[in-house]
Short mmCIF file of C-alpha atoms in Angstrom, two decimals:
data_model
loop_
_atom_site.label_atom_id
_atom_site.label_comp_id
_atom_site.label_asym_id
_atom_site.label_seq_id
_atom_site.Cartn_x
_atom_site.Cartn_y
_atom_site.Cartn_z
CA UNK V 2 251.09 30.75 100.61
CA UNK V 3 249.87 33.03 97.93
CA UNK V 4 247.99 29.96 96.47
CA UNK V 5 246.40 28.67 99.46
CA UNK V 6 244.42 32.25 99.98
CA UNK V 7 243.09 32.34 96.89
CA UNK V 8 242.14 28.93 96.91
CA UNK V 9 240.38 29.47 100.06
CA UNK V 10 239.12 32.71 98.72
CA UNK V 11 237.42 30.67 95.80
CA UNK V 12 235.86 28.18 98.03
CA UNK V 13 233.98 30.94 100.23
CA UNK V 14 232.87 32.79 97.21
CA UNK V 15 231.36 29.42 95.83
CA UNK V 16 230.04 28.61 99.33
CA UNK V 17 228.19 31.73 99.52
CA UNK V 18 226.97 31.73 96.16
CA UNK V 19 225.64 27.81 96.65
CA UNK V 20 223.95 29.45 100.13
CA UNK V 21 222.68 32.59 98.55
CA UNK V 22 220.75 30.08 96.14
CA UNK V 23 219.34 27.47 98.46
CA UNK V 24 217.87 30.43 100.49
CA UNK V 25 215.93 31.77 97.36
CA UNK V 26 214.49 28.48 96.93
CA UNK V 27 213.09 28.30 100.39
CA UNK V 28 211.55 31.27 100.35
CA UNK V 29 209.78 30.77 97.52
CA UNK V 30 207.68 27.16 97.92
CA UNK V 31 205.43 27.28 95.20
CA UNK V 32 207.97 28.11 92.51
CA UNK V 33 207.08 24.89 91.28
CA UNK V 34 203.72 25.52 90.92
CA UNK V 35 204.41 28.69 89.27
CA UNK V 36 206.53 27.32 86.62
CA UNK V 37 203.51 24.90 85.68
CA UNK V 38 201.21 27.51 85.29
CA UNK V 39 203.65 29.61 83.10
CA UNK V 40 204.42 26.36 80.51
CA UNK V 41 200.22 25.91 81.34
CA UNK V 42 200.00 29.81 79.66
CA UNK V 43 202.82 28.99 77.36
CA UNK V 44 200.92 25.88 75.85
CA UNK V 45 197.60 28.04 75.06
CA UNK V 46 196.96 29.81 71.78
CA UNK V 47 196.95 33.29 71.85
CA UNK V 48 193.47 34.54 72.26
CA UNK V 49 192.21 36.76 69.01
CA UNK V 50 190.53 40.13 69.17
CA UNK V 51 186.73 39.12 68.69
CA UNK V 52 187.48 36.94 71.66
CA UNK V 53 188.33 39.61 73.75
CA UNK V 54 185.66 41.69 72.97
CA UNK V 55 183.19 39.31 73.45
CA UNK V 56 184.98 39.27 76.84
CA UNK V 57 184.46 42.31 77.56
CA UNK V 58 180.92 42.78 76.40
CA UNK V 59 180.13 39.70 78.90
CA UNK V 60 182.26 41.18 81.75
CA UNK V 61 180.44 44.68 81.47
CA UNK V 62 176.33 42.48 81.19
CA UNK V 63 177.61 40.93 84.18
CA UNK V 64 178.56 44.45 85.71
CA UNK V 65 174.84 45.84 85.11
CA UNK V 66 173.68 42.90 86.04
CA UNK V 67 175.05 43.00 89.85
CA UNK V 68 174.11 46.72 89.85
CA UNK V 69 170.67 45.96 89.50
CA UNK V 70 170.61 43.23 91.75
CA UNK V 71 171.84 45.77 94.16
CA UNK V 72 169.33 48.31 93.45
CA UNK V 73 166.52 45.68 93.56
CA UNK V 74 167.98 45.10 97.24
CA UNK V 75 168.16 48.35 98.67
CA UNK V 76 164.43 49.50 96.77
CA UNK V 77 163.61 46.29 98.85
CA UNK V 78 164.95 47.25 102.21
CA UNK V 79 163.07 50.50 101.67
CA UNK V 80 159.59 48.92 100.78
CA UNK V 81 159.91 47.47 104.11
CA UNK V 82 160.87 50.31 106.46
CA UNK V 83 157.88 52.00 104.41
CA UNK V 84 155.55 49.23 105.42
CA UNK V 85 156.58 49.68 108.91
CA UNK V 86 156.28 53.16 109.35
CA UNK V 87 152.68 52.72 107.93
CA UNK V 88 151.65 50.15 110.85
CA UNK V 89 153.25 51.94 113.43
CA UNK V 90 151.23 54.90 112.60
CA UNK V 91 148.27 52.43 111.97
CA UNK V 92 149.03 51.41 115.79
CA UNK V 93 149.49 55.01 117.05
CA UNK V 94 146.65 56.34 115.38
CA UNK V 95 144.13 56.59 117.89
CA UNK V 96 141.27 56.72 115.21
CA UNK V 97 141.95 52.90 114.49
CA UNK V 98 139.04 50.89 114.14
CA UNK V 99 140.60 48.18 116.59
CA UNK V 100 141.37 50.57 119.11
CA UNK V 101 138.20 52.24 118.46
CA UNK V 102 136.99 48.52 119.76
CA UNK V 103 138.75 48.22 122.70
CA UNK V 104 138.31 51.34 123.75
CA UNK V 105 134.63 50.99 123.51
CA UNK V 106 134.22 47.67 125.13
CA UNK V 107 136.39 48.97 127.83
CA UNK V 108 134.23 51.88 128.47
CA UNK V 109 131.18 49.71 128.50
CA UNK V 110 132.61 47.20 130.98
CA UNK V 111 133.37 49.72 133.35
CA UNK V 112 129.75 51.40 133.28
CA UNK V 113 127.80 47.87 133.28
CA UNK V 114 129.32 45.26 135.38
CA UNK V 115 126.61 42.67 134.16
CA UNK V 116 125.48 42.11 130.78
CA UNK V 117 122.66 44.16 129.28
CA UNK V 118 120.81 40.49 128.02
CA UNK V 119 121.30 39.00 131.53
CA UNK V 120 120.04 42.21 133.16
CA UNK V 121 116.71 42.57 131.43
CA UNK V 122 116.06 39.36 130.70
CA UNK V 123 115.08 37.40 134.27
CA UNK V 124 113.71 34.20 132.13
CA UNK V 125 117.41 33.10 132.42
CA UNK V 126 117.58 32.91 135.55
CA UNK V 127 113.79 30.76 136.05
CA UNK V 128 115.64 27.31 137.32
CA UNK V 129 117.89 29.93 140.03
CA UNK V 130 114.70 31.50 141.07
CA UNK V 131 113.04 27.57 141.25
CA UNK V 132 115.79 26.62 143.68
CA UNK V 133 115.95 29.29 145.94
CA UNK V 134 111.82 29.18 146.12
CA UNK V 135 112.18 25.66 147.36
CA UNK V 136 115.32 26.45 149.80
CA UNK V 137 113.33 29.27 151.30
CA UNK V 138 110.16 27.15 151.64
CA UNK V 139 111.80 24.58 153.36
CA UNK V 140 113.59 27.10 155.89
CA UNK V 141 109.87 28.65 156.58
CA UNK V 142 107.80 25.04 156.75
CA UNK V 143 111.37 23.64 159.41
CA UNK V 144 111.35 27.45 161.56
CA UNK V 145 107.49 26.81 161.68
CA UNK V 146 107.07 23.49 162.62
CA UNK V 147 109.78 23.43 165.00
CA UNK V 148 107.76 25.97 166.74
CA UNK V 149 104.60 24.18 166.26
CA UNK V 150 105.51 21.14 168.01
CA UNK V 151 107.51 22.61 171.05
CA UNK V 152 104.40 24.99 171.45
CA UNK V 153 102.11 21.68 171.50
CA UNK V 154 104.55 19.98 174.04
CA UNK V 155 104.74 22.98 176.50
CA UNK V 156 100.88 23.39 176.19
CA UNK V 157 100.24 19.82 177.38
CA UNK V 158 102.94 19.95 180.15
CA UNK V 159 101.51 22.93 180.96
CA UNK V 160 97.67 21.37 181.12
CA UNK V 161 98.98 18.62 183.44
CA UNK V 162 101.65 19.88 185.05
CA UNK V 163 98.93 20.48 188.71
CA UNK V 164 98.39 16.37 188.66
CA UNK V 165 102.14 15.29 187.58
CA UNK V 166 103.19 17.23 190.68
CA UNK V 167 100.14 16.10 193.12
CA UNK V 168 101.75 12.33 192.02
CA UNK V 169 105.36 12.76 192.11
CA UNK V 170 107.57 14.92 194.50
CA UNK V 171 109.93 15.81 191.28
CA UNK V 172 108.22 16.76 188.03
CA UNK V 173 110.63 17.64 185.01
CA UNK V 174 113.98 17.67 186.52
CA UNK V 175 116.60 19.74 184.49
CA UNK V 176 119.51 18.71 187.22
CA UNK V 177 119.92 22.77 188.46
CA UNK V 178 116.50 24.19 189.45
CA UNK V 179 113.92 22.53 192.37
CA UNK V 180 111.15 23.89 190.53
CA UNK V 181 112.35 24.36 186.90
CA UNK V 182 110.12 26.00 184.44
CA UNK V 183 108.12 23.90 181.37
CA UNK V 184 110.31 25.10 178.56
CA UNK V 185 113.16 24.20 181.21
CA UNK V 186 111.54 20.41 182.68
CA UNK V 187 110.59 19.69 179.01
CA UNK V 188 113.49 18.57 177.57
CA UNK V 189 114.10 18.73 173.58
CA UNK V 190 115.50 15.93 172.27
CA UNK V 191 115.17 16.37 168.28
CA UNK V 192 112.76 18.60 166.53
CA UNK V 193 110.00 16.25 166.79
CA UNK V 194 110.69 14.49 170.21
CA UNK V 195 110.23 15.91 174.00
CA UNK V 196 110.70 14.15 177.20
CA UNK V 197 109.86 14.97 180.97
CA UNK V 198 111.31 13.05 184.13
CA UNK V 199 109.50 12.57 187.40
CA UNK V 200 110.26 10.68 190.31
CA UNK V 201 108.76 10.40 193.99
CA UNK V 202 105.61 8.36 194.15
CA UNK V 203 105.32 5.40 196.45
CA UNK V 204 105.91 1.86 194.54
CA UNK V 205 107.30 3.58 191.34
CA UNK V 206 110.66 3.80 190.52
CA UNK V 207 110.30 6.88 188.06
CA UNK V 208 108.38 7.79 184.90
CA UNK V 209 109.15 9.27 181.96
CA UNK V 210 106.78 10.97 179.28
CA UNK V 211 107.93 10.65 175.68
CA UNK V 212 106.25 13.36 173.58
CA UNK V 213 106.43 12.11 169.75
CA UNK V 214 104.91 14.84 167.67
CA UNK V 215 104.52 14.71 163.78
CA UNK V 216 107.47 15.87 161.82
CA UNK V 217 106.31 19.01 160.99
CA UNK V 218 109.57 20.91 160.27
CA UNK V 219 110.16 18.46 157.26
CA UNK V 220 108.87 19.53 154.61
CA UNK V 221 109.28 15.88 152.55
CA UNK V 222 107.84 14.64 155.74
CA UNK V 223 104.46 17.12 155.77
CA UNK V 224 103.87 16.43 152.17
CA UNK V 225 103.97 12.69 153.01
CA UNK V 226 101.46 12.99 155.60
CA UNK V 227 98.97 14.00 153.50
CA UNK V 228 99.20 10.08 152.17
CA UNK V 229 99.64 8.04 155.35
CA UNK V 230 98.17 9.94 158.18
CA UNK V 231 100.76 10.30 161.01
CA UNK V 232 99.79 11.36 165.05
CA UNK V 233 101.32 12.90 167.63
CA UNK V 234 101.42 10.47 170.43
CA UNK V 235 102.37 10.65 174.10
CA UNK V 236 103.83 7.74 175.91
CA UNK V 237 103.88 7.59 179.86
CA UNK V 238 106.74 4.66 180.97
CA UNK V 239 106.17 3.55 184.62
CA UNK V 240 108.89 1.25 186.33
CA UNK V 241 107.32 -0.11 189.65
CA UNK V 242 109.76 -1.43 192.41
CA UNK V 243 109.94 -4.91 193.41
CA UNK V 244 107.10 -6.64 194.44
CA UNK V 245 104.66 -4.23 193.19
CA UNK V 246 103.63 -6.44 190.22
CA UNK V 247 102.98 -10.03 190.42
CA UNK V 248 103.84 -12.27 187.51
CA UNK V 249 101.53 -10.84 185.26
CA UNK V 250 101.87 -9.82 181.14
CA UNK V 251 98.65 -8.12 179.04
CA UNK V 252 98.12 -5.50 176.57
CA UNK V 253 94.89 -4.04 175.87
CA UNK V 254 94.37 -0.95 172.96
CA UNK V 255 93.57 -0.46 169.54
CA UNK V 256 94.23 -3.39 167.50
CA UNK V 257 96.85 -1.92 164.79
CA UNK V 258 98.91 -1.20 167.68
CA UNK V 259 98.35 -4.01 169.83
CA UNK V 260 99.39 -6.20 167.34
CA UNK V 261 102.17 -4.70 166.18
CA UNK V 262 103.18 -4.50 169.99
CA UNK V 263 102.39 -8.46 170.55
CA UNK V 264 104.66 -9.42 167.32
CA UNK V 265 107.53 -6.87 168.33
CA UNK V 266 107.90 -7.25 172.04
CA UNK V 267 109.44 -10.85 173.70
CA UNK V 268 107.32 -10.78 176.96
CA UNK V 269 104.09 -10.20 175.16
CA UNK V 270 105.56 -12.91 172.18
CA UNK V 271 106.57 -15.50 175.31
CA UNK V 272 103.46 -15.00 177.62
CA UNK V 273 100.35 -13.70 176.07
CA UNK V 274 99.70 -16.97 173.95
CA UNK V 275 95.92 -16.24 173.90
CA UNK V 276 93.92 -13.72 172.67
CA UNK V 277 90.63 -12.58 174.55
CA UNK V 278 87.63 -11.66 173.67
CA UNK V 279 86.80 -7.82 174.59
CA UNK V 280 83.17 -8.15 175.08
CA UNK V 281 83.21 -10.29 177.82
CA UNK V 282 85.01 -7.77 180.06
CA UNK V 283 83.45 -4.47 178.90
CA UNK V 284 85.88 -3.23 175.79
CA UNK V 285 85.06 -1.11 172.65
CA UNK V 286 84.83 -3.63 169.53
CA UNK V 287 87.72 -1.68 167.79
CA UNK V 288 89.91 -2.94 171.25
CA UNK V 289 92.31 -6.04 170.99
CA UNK V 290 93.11 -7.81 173.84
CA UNK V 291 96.25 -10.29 174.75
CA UNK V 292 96.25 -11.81 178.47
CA UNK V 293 98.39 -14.20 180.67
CA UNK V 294 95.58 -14.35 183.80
CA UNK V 295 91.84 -14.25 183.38
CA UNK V 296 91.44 -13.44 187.20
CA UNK V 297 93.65 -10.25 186.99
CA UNK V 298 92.33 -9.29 183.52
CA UNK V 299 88.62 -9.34 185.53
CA UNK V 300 90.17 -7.10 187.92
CA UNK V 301 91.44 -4.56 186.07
CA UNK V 302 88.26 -3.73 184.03
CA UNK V 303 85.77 -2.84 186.38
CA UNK V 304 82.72 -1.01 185.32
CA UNK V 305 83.99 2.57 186.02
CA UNK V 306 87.34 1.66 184.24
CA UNK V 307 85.87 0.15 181.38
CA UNK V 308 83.41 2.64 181.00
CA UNK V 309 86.36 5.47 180.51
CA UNK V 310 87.68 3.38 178.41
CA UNK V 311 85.18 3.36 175.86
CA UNK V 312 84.76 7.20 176.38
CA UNK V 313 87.98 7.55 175.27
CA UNK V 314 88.09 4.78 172.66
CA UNK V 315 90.40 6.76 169.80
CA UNK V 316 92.65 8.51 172.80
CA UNK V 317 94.22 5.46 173.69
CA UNK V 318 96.03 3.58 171.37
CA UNK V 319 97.43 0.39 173.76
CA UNK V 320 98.30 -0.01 178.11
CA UNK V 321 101.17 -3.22 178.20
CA UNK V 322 101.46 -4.52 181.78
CA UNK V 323 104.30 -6.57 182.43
CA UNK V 324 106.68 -7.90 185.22
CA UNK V 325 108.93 -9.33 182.10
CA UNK V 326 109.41 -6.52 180.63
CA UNK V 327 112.84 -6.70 178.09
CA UNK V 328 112.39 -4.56 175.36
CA UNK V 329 111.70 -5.64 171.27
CA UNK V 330 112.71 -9.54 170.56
CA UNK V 331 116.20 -9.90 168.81
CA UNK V 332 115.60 -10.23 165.14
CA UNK V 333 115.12 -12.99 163.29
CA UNK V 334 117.67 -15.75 163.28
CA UNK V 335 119.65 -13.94 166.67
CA UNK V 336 119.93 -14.98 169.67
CA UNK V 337 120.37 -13.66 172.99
CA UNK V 338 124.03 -15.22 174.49
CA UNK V 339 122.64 -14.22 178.32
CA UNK V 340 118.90 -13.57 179.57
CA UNK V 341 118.34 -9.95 179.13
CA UNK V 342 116.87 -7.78 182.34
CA UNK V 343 113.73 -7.95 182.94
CA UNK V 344 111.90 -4.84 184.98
CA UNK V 345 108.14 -4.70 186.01
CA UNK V 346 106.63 -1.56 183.34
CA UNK V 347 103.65 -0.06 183.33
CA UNK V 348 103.53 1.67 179.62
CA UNK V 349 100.50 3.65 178.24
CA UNK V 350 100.65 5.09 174.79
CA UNK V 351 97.79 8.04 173.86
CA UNK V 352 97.10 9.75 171.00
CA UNK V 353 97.62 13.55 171.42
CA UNK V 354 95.33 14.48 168.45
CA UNK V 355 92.15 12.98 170.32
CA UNK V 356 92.60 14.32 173.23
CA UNK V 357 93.52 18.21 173.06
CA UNK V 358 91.47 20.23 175.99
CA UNK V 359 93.05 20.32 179.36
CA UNK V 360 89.95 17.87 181.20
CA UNK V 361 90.39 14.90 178.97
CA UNK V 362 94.42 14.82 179.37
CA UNK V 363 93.61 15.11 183.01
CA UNK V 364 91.06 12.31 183.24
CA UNK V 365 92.93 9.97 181.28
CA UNK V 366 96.30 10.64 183.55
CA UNK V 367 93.68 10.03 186.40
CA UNK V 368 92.81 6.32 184.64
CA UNK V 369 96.65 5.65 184.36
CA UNK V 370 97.55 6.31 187.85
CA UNK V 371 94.34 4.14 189.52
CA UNK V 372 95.51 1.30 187.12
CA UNK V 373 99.10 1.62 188.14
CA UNK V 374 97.35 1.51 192.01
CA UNK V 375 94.96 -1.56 191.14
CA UNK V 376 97.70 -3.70 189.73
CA UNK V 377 99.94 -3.06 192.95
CA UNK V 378 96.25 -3.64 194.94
CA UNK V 379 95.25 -6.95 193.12
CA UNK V 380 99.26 -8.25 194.29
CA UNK V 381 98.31 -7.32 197.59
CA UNK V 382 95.11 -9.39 197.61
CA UNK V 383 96.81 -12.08 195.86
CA UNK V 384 99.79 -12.50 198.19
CA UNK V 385 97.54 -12.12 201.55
CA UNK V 386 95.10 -14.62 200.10
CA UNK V 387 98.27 -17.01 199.80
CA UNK V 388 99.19 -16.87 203.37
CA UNK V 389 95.58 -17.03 204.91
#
């Protein structure tokens, strides 16, 4: 019995001694490495005095060494807080030549909005002062000649207004008034273009007066002018009623006109194949002449007529009769799909420069209404000499 405990006693002393042991080498893990470096230190040879001095000597160079590098450092860091100080005082100094700048342009800004060079000098500004010459001419010449040529239509309306009204029962309507005023029955169209309406005569349908004056309130237009001549003209429109005008075409006038009418216009183009001789019936050499009938033609110019005519020679420009009346010929290469309308016209075109004073506008509206009356008289004497 005695045996077995101390047997047993042995074997936990040895256990605990075996444990006790494998603990110390976990805990320490590098003990391996440890050992190698202590045979490494064993294996060296012992290091001699001179050695260690030398050591030393190089351990304490290195020393001053870092210490200076240090000092170097911080002398460094305070180099730049110096230079920093300086420019913020540079920047807060208000006696700065910069800010002495700014300041001063600031100032000078405030007092002078505009330059002093651009101020004084006005030759900068020559090509400015060119342009707004020319805009301000051109406003004057348009507020003038606007004025100039509704002043010249009133004053002829005005002139004739007594024998327009002893024709027509309406003169000038304006659709509110029954007896309108002039700058009222004159009706403005553009700048350069007037019209009047009248209606109420026996065997005419109405009339209407086209007033074409120059275009005076263009300037480009006025300075043109001065290289081809332009007139202000006045063109009376007549459309008679049925049966007032037998088949009948002519034109008589100025030749310029005349035959810029004859190559323009389809009835006078279609009917008027011939052209007369002015002589024979009366007419001013510088007159043209394209008829259908000799026996109307004859007519027309009677003595008295022809003699007015000739009076007023550079008044009247050209007088188209027609009972195929259908406006300007389609262009070349066109045609017409349909037969255009066709209206009897009575169309006098005057020139407004030739005739100015009140008696010759009358007397030449007194030669357009007896023509309008002999055309509708020679139909008369043509259709009763038919049926005797």
């Amino acid at each position: 019995m005695r045996i077995t405990l101390a047997i047993a006693v042995v074997l936990l002393v040895c256990g605990r001694c075996a444990f006790a042991n494998h603990a110390e080498i976990e805990d320490n893990e590098f003990a391996e490495f440890e050992d190698e470096e202590a045979e490494e230190l064993e294996q060296q040879p012992p290091v001699s005095s001179t050695d260690k001095t030398t050591t030393k000597e190089e351990s304490q160079k290195s020393k001053v060494a870092s210490q200076k590098i240090d000092d170097f450092d911080d002398d460094y860091g305070v180099v730049e807080d110096e230079e920093e100080a300086k420019e913020k005082k540079k920047s807060s100094n208000p006696y700065n030549l910069s800010n002495l700048l700014i300041s001063f342009f600031i100032r000078k800004r405030n007092k002078r909005s505009v330059p002093a060079h651009f101020r004084s000098n006005w030759a900068s500004y020559q090509v400015e002062a060119l342009v707004l010459a020319v805009i301000a001419m051109y406003l004057l010449n348009y507020v003038i000649g606007r004025n100039t040529n509704q002043s010249m239509a009133l004053e002829w309306f005005d002139n004739v207004r007594g024998l327009l009204e002893q024709q027509f029962s309406l003169v000038g309507d304006d659709g509110v008034n029954e007896f309108p005023e002039s700058s009222a029955a004159v009706q403005r169209e553009t700048d350069c273009s007037y019209t009047v309406w009248c209606s109420g005569r026996v065997g005419v349908n109405g009339m209407l007066i086209q007033i074409k004056t120059m275009k005076r309130q263009d300037l480009i237009s006025r300075i043109m002018g001065f290289f081809s001549p332009q007139k202000d003209r006045i063109t009376f429109k007549l459309e008679l009623d049925p049966g007032e005008l037998d088949s009948f075409v002519m034109i008589f006038g100025q030749k310029k006109p005349v035959v810029k009418q004859y190559k323009d216009m389809l009835d006078l183009s279609t009917y008027t194949t011939e052209k007369k001789t002015t002589s024979q019936f009366g007419l001013p050499p510088s007159f043209a002449l394209y008829a259908e009938q000799v026996e109307a033609t004859y007519a027309i110019f009677e003595p008295g007529v022809a003699a007015i005519l000739r009076k007023y020679e550079k008044s009247i420009e050209y007088v188209h009769i027609s009972d195929q009346y259908s406006g300007p010929k389609p262009p070349e290469g066109e045609t017409y799909t349909r037969l255009p309308e066709v209206v009897r016209l009575v169309q006098f075109s005057l020139s407004l420069d030739e005739c100015r004073d009140k008696d010759s506008q009358a007397e030449l509206l007194q030669l357009m209404f007896y023509i309008v009356d002999k055309v509708a008289f020679i139909v008369y004497n043509i259709y009763s000499y038919d049926h005797l």
